[in-house]
Amino acid sequence: MAKEVKTIGVLTSGGDAPGMNAAVRAVVRTALGHGMRVIGIQRGFNGLLNGETYEMNLRSVSEIIHRGGTILYTARCLEFKTEEGQRKGADMCQKLGIDALVVIGGDGSFRGAKALANLGIPCIGIPGTIDNDIACSEYTIGYDTAMNTAVEMVDKLRDTTQSHDRCSVVEVMGRNAGYIALNVGIATGAIATLIPERPYDLERDILERMQFTQKTGKKHFIVIVAEGAGHAQDLANEIQARTGIDSRATVLGHVQRGGSPTLRDRVTASRMGYQAVILLEKGIFNRVVAESADKIVDYDINVALSMHKSIDTTLLDVAETISI
């Protein structure tokens, strides 16, 4: 019989994502509403190892649903990747009286949760990453906000790009995943979108498309590149050298992580945070909460980490067909 969970620990780990605060808020208020205590752990697994914790109440999460970042802070923790660090983390949970842990973060965070689960600490993972690269979930907290932020920035760049008949090469986040780039490329009418999942040919995928559209009267261009597919400055230099078109690079960088979360991120985070606590209350441990067909589901953490996610090739066809 699963042990009764009376005290839940909650932490945010890895890169911050808009909507993490909404998830923390949902975890805290759902747990308190079901008679549980909540221990907030600051700075992710690093804070767990160092005992950076405090007890949370209803007012601990007031006025945070609209805020980006994470009130619990986040940090990388190399020590926690070691067996010794993981054992120390499990010991700290027991020392702090934490019966179960809710981990909000990405794939690396879930691997940390899996390690604790193997050491007897029940865990629930909530996918929070702007890259939308958690295989078991169709959607991850922060993705919508990051895309909308990128679109807003590219729209502003378009004004000066059009005024000067330039080519703007815009680098967006996505080291191993092209979800942000692909959707932003479609939304902004980019002449070309480069993603890690598909190798590109400069001549075929950019230069020839630019030349074709020039013949139809187009005089300014936007190229979107995921950071894992290439570097904006190198591409801009090459495009200008090969075409003579004034080309400028813009790296959006960490601005994509910030800002007030969109409605979708607030609602999804709230649903996932609520479900994480309900699972623990039912004695269902070591799961990852996910979204599938607009429903909140959950998977065994080992299964979740073994799953794979592929880019929607239809979106690639859409981008290549209409962005000319």
C-alpha positions as CSV (number, residue, x, y, z in Angstrom):
1,M,0.0,0.0,0.0
2,A,1.3,3.4,-1.0
3,K,2.3,5.7,1.9
4,E,0.0,8.6,2.7
5,V,1.4,12.0,1.5
6,K,1.1,14.7,4.1
7,T,3.9,17.0,3.0
8,I,4.7,17.9,-0.6
9,G,7.9,19.6,-1.7
10,V,7.8,21.7,-4.9
11,L,10.7,23.0,-7.0
12,T,11.4,24.5,-10.4
13,S,14.5,23.3,-12.2
14,G,16.4,23.9,-15.4
15,G,15.6,26.9,-17.6
16,D,12.8,29.2,-16.4
17,A,9.6,29.3,-18.4
18,P,6.6,31.6,-18.3
19,G,3.9,29.8,-16.4
20,M,6.1,28.1,-13.9
21,N,4.6,30.4,-11.2
22,A,1.1,29.4,-12.2
23,A,2.1,25.8,-11.8
24,V,3.6,26.4,-8.3
25,R,0.5,28.3,-7.3
26,A,-1.8,25.4,-8.4
27,V,0.3,22.9,-6.5
28,V,0.4,24.9,-3.3
29,R,-3.3,25.8,-3.3
30,T,-4.5,22.3,-4.3
31,A,-2.3,20.6,-1.7
32,L,-3.4,23.0,1.1
33,G,-7.0,22.5,0.0
34,H,-6.6,18.8,0.5
35,G,-5.0,19.1,4.0
36,M,-1.4,18.8,3.0
37,R,1.6,20.9,3.9
38,V,3.8,22.4,1.2
39,I,7.5,23.0,1.4
40,G,8.9,25.4,-1.3
41,I,12.4,24.5,-2.4
42,Q,14.4,27.3,-3.9
43,R,16.9,27.0,-6.7
44,G,16.0,23.6,-7.9
45,F,17.9,20.5,-6.9
46,N,20.8,22.7,-5.8
47,G,18.5,24.3,-3.2
48,L,17.3,20.8,-2.1
49,L,20.9,19.8,-1.4
50,N,21.6,23.0,0.5
51,G,18.3,23.0,2.5
52,E,17.0,26.2,0.9
53,T,13.4,25.7,1.8
54,Y,10.4,27.4,3.5
55,E,6.9,26.4,4.3
56,M,4.3,27.9,1.9
57,N,0.8,29.0,2.6
58,L,-2.1,30.4,0.5
59,R,-0.6,33.9,0.5
60,S,2.8,32.6,-0.5
61,V,1.5,32.3,-4.1
62,S,-0.7,35.4,-4.2
63,E,-0.2,37.8,-7.2
64,I,2.1,35.4,-9.1
65,I,-0.1,33.8,-11.8
66,H,0.7,36.7,-14.1
67,R,4.4,36.9,-13.5
68,G,7.1,35.3,-15.6
69,G,10.2,33.5,-14.2
70,T,9.8,31.5,-11.0
71,I,9.4,32.7,-7.4
72,L,11.2,29.6,-6.3
73,Y,14.2,30.5,-8.5
74,T,16.1,27.9,-10.5
75,A,19.6,26.7,-11.0
76,R,21.7,24.0,-12.6
77,C,23.2,21.4,-10.2
78,L,26.1,19.3,-11.4
79,E,26.3,17.7,-8.0
80,F,22.9,16.2,-8.3
81,K,24.0,14.3,-11.5
82,T,26.2,12.2,-9.3
83,E,25.0,9.2,-7.2
84,E,26.3,10.8,-4.1
85,G,24.4,14.0,-4.8
86,Q,21.2,12.1,-5.5
87,R,21.5,10.2,-2.2
88,K,22.1,13.5,-0.4
89,G,18.9,14.8,-2.0
90,A,16.9,11.8,-0.9
91,D,18.3,12.2,2.6
92,M,17.4,15.9,2.7
93,C,13.8,15.1,1.7
94,Q,13.5,12.7,4.7
95,K,15.2,15.2,7.0
96,L,12.8,17.9,5.9
97,G,9.8,15.6,6.3
98,I,8.9,15.8,2.6
99,D,6.8,12.7,1.6
100,A,6.7,13.5,-2.1
101,L,8.2,15.9,-4.5
102,V,6.7,17.9,-7.5
103,V,9.4,18.8,-10.0
104,I,8.6,21.5,-12.6
105,G,11.1,21.6,-15.5
106,G,12.4,19.8,-18.5
107,D,13.9,16.5,-19.4
108,G,17.0,16.9,-17.2
109,S,14.8,17.8,-14.3
110,F,12.7,14.6,-14.8
111,R,15.9,12.5,-14.8
112,G,16.7,14.0,-11.4
113,A,13.2,13.2,-10.3
114,K,13.6,9.6,-11.5
115,A,16.8,9.3,-9.5
116,L,15.0,10.3,-6.4
117,A,12.1,8.0,-7.1
118,N,14.6,5.1,-7.4
119,L,15.8,6.1,-3.9
120,G,12.3,6.0,-2.4
121,I,11.1,9.6,-2.8
122,P,7.8,9.7,-4.7
123,C,7.9,12.2,-7.5
124,I,5.6,13.9,-10.0
125,G,7.0,15.8,-13.0
126,I,5.3,18.8,-14.6
127,P,6.7,19.8,-18.1
128,G,7.9,23.4,-18.0
129,T,10.2,24.4,-20.9
130,I,9.8,26.9,-23.7
131,D,11.2,24.5,-26.2
132,N,8.2,22.2,-26.2
133,D,10.6,19.2,-26.4
134,I,9.2,16.9,-23.7
135,A,8.4,13.8,-25.7
136,C,5.4,12.6,-23.6
137,S,3.5,15.9,-23.8
138,E,2.1,17.6,-26.8
139,Y,2.5,20.9,-25.0
140,T,4.9,22.3,-22.3
141,I,4.4,25.3,-20.0
142,G,6.0,28.4,-21.4
143,Y,6.0,27.4,-25.1
144,D,3.1,29.7,-26.2
145,T,4.4,32.7,-24.4
146,A,7.9,32.3,-25.9
147,M,6.5,32.0,-29.4
148,N,4.3,35.1,-29.0
149,T,7.3,37.0,-27.6
150,A,9.4,36.0,-30.6
151,V,6.6,36.9,-33.0
152,E,6.2,40.3,-31.4
153,M,10.0,41.0,-31.8
154,V,10.1,39.8,-35.4
155,D,7.1,42.0,-36.3
156,K,9.0,45.0,-34.9
157,L,12.1,44.0,-36.9
158,R,10.0,43.7,-40.1
159,D,9.3,47.5,-40.0
160,T,13.0,48.4,-40.4
161,T,13.7,45.4,-42.7
162,Q,11.0,46.6,-45.1
163,S,12.1,50.2,-44.8
164,H,15.6,49.4,-45.9
165,D,15.0,46.5,-48.3
166,R,17.0,44.3,-46.1
167,C,17.2,40.6,-45.1
168,S,16.8,40.0,-41.4
169,V,18.2,36.8,-40.0
170,V,16.6,36.1,-36.7
171,E,17.9,33.5,-34.3
172,V,15.4,32.0,-31.9
173,M,15.8,29.5,-29.1
174,G,15.8,25.8,-29.7
175,R,19.1,24.0,-29.4
176,N,17.8,20.6,-30.1
177,A,14.2,21.3,-31.1
178,G,12.8,23.5,-33.9
179,Y,9.3,24.0,-32.6
180,I,9.6,27.7,-31.8
181,A,11.4,28.4,-35.0
182,L,9.0,26.6,-37.2
183,N,5.9,28.2,-35.8
184,V,7.4,31.7,-35.6
185,G,8.6,31.3,-39.2
186,I,5.0,30.6,-40.4
187,A,3.5,33.3,-38.2
188,T,5.9,36.0,-39.5
189,G,6.0,34.9,-43.2
190,A,9.7,34.1,-43.1
191,I,11.2,33.3,-46.5
192,A,13.1,30.4,-44.9
193,T,13.0,28.6,-41.5
194,L,15.9,26.5,-40.4
195,I,15.5,23.9,-37.7
196,P,17.8,21.2,-36.1
197,E,15.6,18.4,-37.2
198,R,16.2,19.0,-41.0
199,P,19.6,19.7,-42.5
200,Y,19.4,22.7,-44.9
201,D,21.2,23.7,-48.1
202,L,22.0,27.4,-48.2
203,E,21.6,27.6,-52.0
204,R,18.4,25.7,-52.3
205,D,16.6,26.6,-49.1
206,I,17.5,30.3,-48.9
207,L,19.2,31.9,-51.9
208,E,17.0,30.3,-54.6
209,R,13.9,31.2,-52.7
210,M,15.0,34.8,-52.3
211,Q,15.8,35.0,-56.0
212,F,12.4,33.6,-57.0
213,T,10.5,36.0,-54.8
214,Q,12.6,38.9,-56.0
215,K,11.3,38.2,-59.5
216,T,7.7,38.5,-58.1
217,G,8.4,41.9,-56.6
218,K,9.6,41.1,-53.1
219,K,12.4,43.3,-51.8
220,H,12.8,42.4,-48.1
221,F,13.2,39.1,-46.4
222,I,13.1,37.4,-43.0
223,V,15.0,34.2,-42.2
224,I,14.2,32.4,-38.9
225,V,16.9,30.1,-37.6
226,A,16.8,27.9,-34.5
227,E,20.0,28.2,-32.4
228,G,20.7,24.5,-33.0
229,A,20.5,24.9,-36.8
230,G,23.0,27.7,-37.3
231,H,24.2,31.1,-36.2
232,A,22.4,34.2,-37.4
233,Q,25.5,36.3,-37.9
234,D,27.2,33.7,-40.1
235,L,24.1,33.3,-42.2
236,A,23.6,37.0,-42.6
237,N,27.2,37.4,-43.7
238,E,26.9,34.6,-46.2
239,I,23.6,35.9,-47.6
240,Q,25.0,39.4,-48.1
241,A,28.1,38.1,-49.7
242,R,26.2,35.9,-52.1
243,T,23.3,38.2,-53.0
244,G,24.5,41.7,-52.3
245,I,21.4,42.3,-50.2
246,D,22.0,44.2,-47.0
247,S,21.6,41.5,-44.3
248,R,21.5,41.9,-40.6
249,A,21.5,39.4,-37.7
250,T,19.4,39.5,-34.6
251,V,19.7,37.0,-31.8
252,L,16.5,37.2,-29.6
253,G,18.1,35.2,-26.8
254,H,16.7,35.1,-23.3
255,V,14.0,37.7,-23.9
256,Q,12.0,34.7,-25.1
257,R,12.1,33.2,-21.6
258,G,10.6,36.3,-19.9
259,G,7.3,38.1,-19.8
260,S,3.8,37.6,-18.5
261,P,2.5,34.1,-19.5
262,T,-0.3,33.9,-22.0
263,L,-3.7,32.6,-21.1
264,R,-2.8,29.2,-22.5
265,D,0.3,28.9,-20.3
266,R,-1.5,30.0,-17.2
267,V,-4.4,27.6,-17.7
268,T,-2.2,24.6,-18.7
269,A,0.1,25.2,-15.8
270,S,-2.9,25.4,-13.4
271,R,-4.4,22.2,-14.8
272,M,-1.1,20.3,-14.5
273,G,-0.3,21.6,-11.1
274,Y,-3.7,20.5,-9.8
275,Q,-3.3,17.1,-11.4
276,A,0.1,16.5,-9.9
277,V,-1.4,16.9,-6.4
278,I,-4.4,14.7,-7.1
279,L,-2.1,11.9,-8.2
280,L,-0.1,12.1,-5.0
281,E,-3.3,12.2,-2.9
282,K,-4.4,9.0,-4.7
283,G,-1.1,7.3,-4.0
284,I,-0.1,7.4,-7.6
285,F,3.6,8.1,-7.7
286,N,6.5,8.6,-10.1
287,R,4.6,10.0,-13.0
288,V,4.9,12.8,-15.5
289,V,1.9,15.0,-16.1
290,A,1.3,15.7,-19.7
291,E,-1.1,17.1,-22.3
292,S,-2.7,14.9,-25.0
293,A,-5.5,16.0,-27.2
294,D,-6.2,18.9,-24.9
295,K,-6.6,16.5,-21.9
296,I,-4.3,16.3,-18.9
297,V,-2.9,12.8,-18.7
298,D,0.1,11.1,-16.9
299,Y,2.8,8.6,-17.7
300,D,5.1,6.4,-15.7
301,I,8.3,8.5,-15.4
302,N,10.4,5.7,-17.0
303,V,8.0,5.4,-19.9
304,A,7.9,9.2,-20.3
305,L,11.7,9.5,-20.5
306,S,11.9,6.7,-23.1
307,M,9.5,8.4,-25.5
308,H,10.4,10.3,-28.6
309,K,8.9,13.3,-30.3
310,S,9.1,14.3,-33.9
311,I,8.4,17.6,-35.7
312,D,5.1,17.9,-37.6
313,T,6.2,17.6,-41.2
314,T,2.9,19.2,-42.3
315,L,4.1,22.4,-40.8
316,L,7.3,22.2,-42.8
317,D,5.2,21.9,-45.9
318,V,3.0,24.8,-44.9
319,A,6.1,27.0,-44.3
320,E,7.7,26.1,-47.6
321,T,4.5,26.5,-49.6
322,I,3.1,29.8,-48.4
323,S,6.2,31.8,-47.2
324,I,7.3,33.0,-50.7
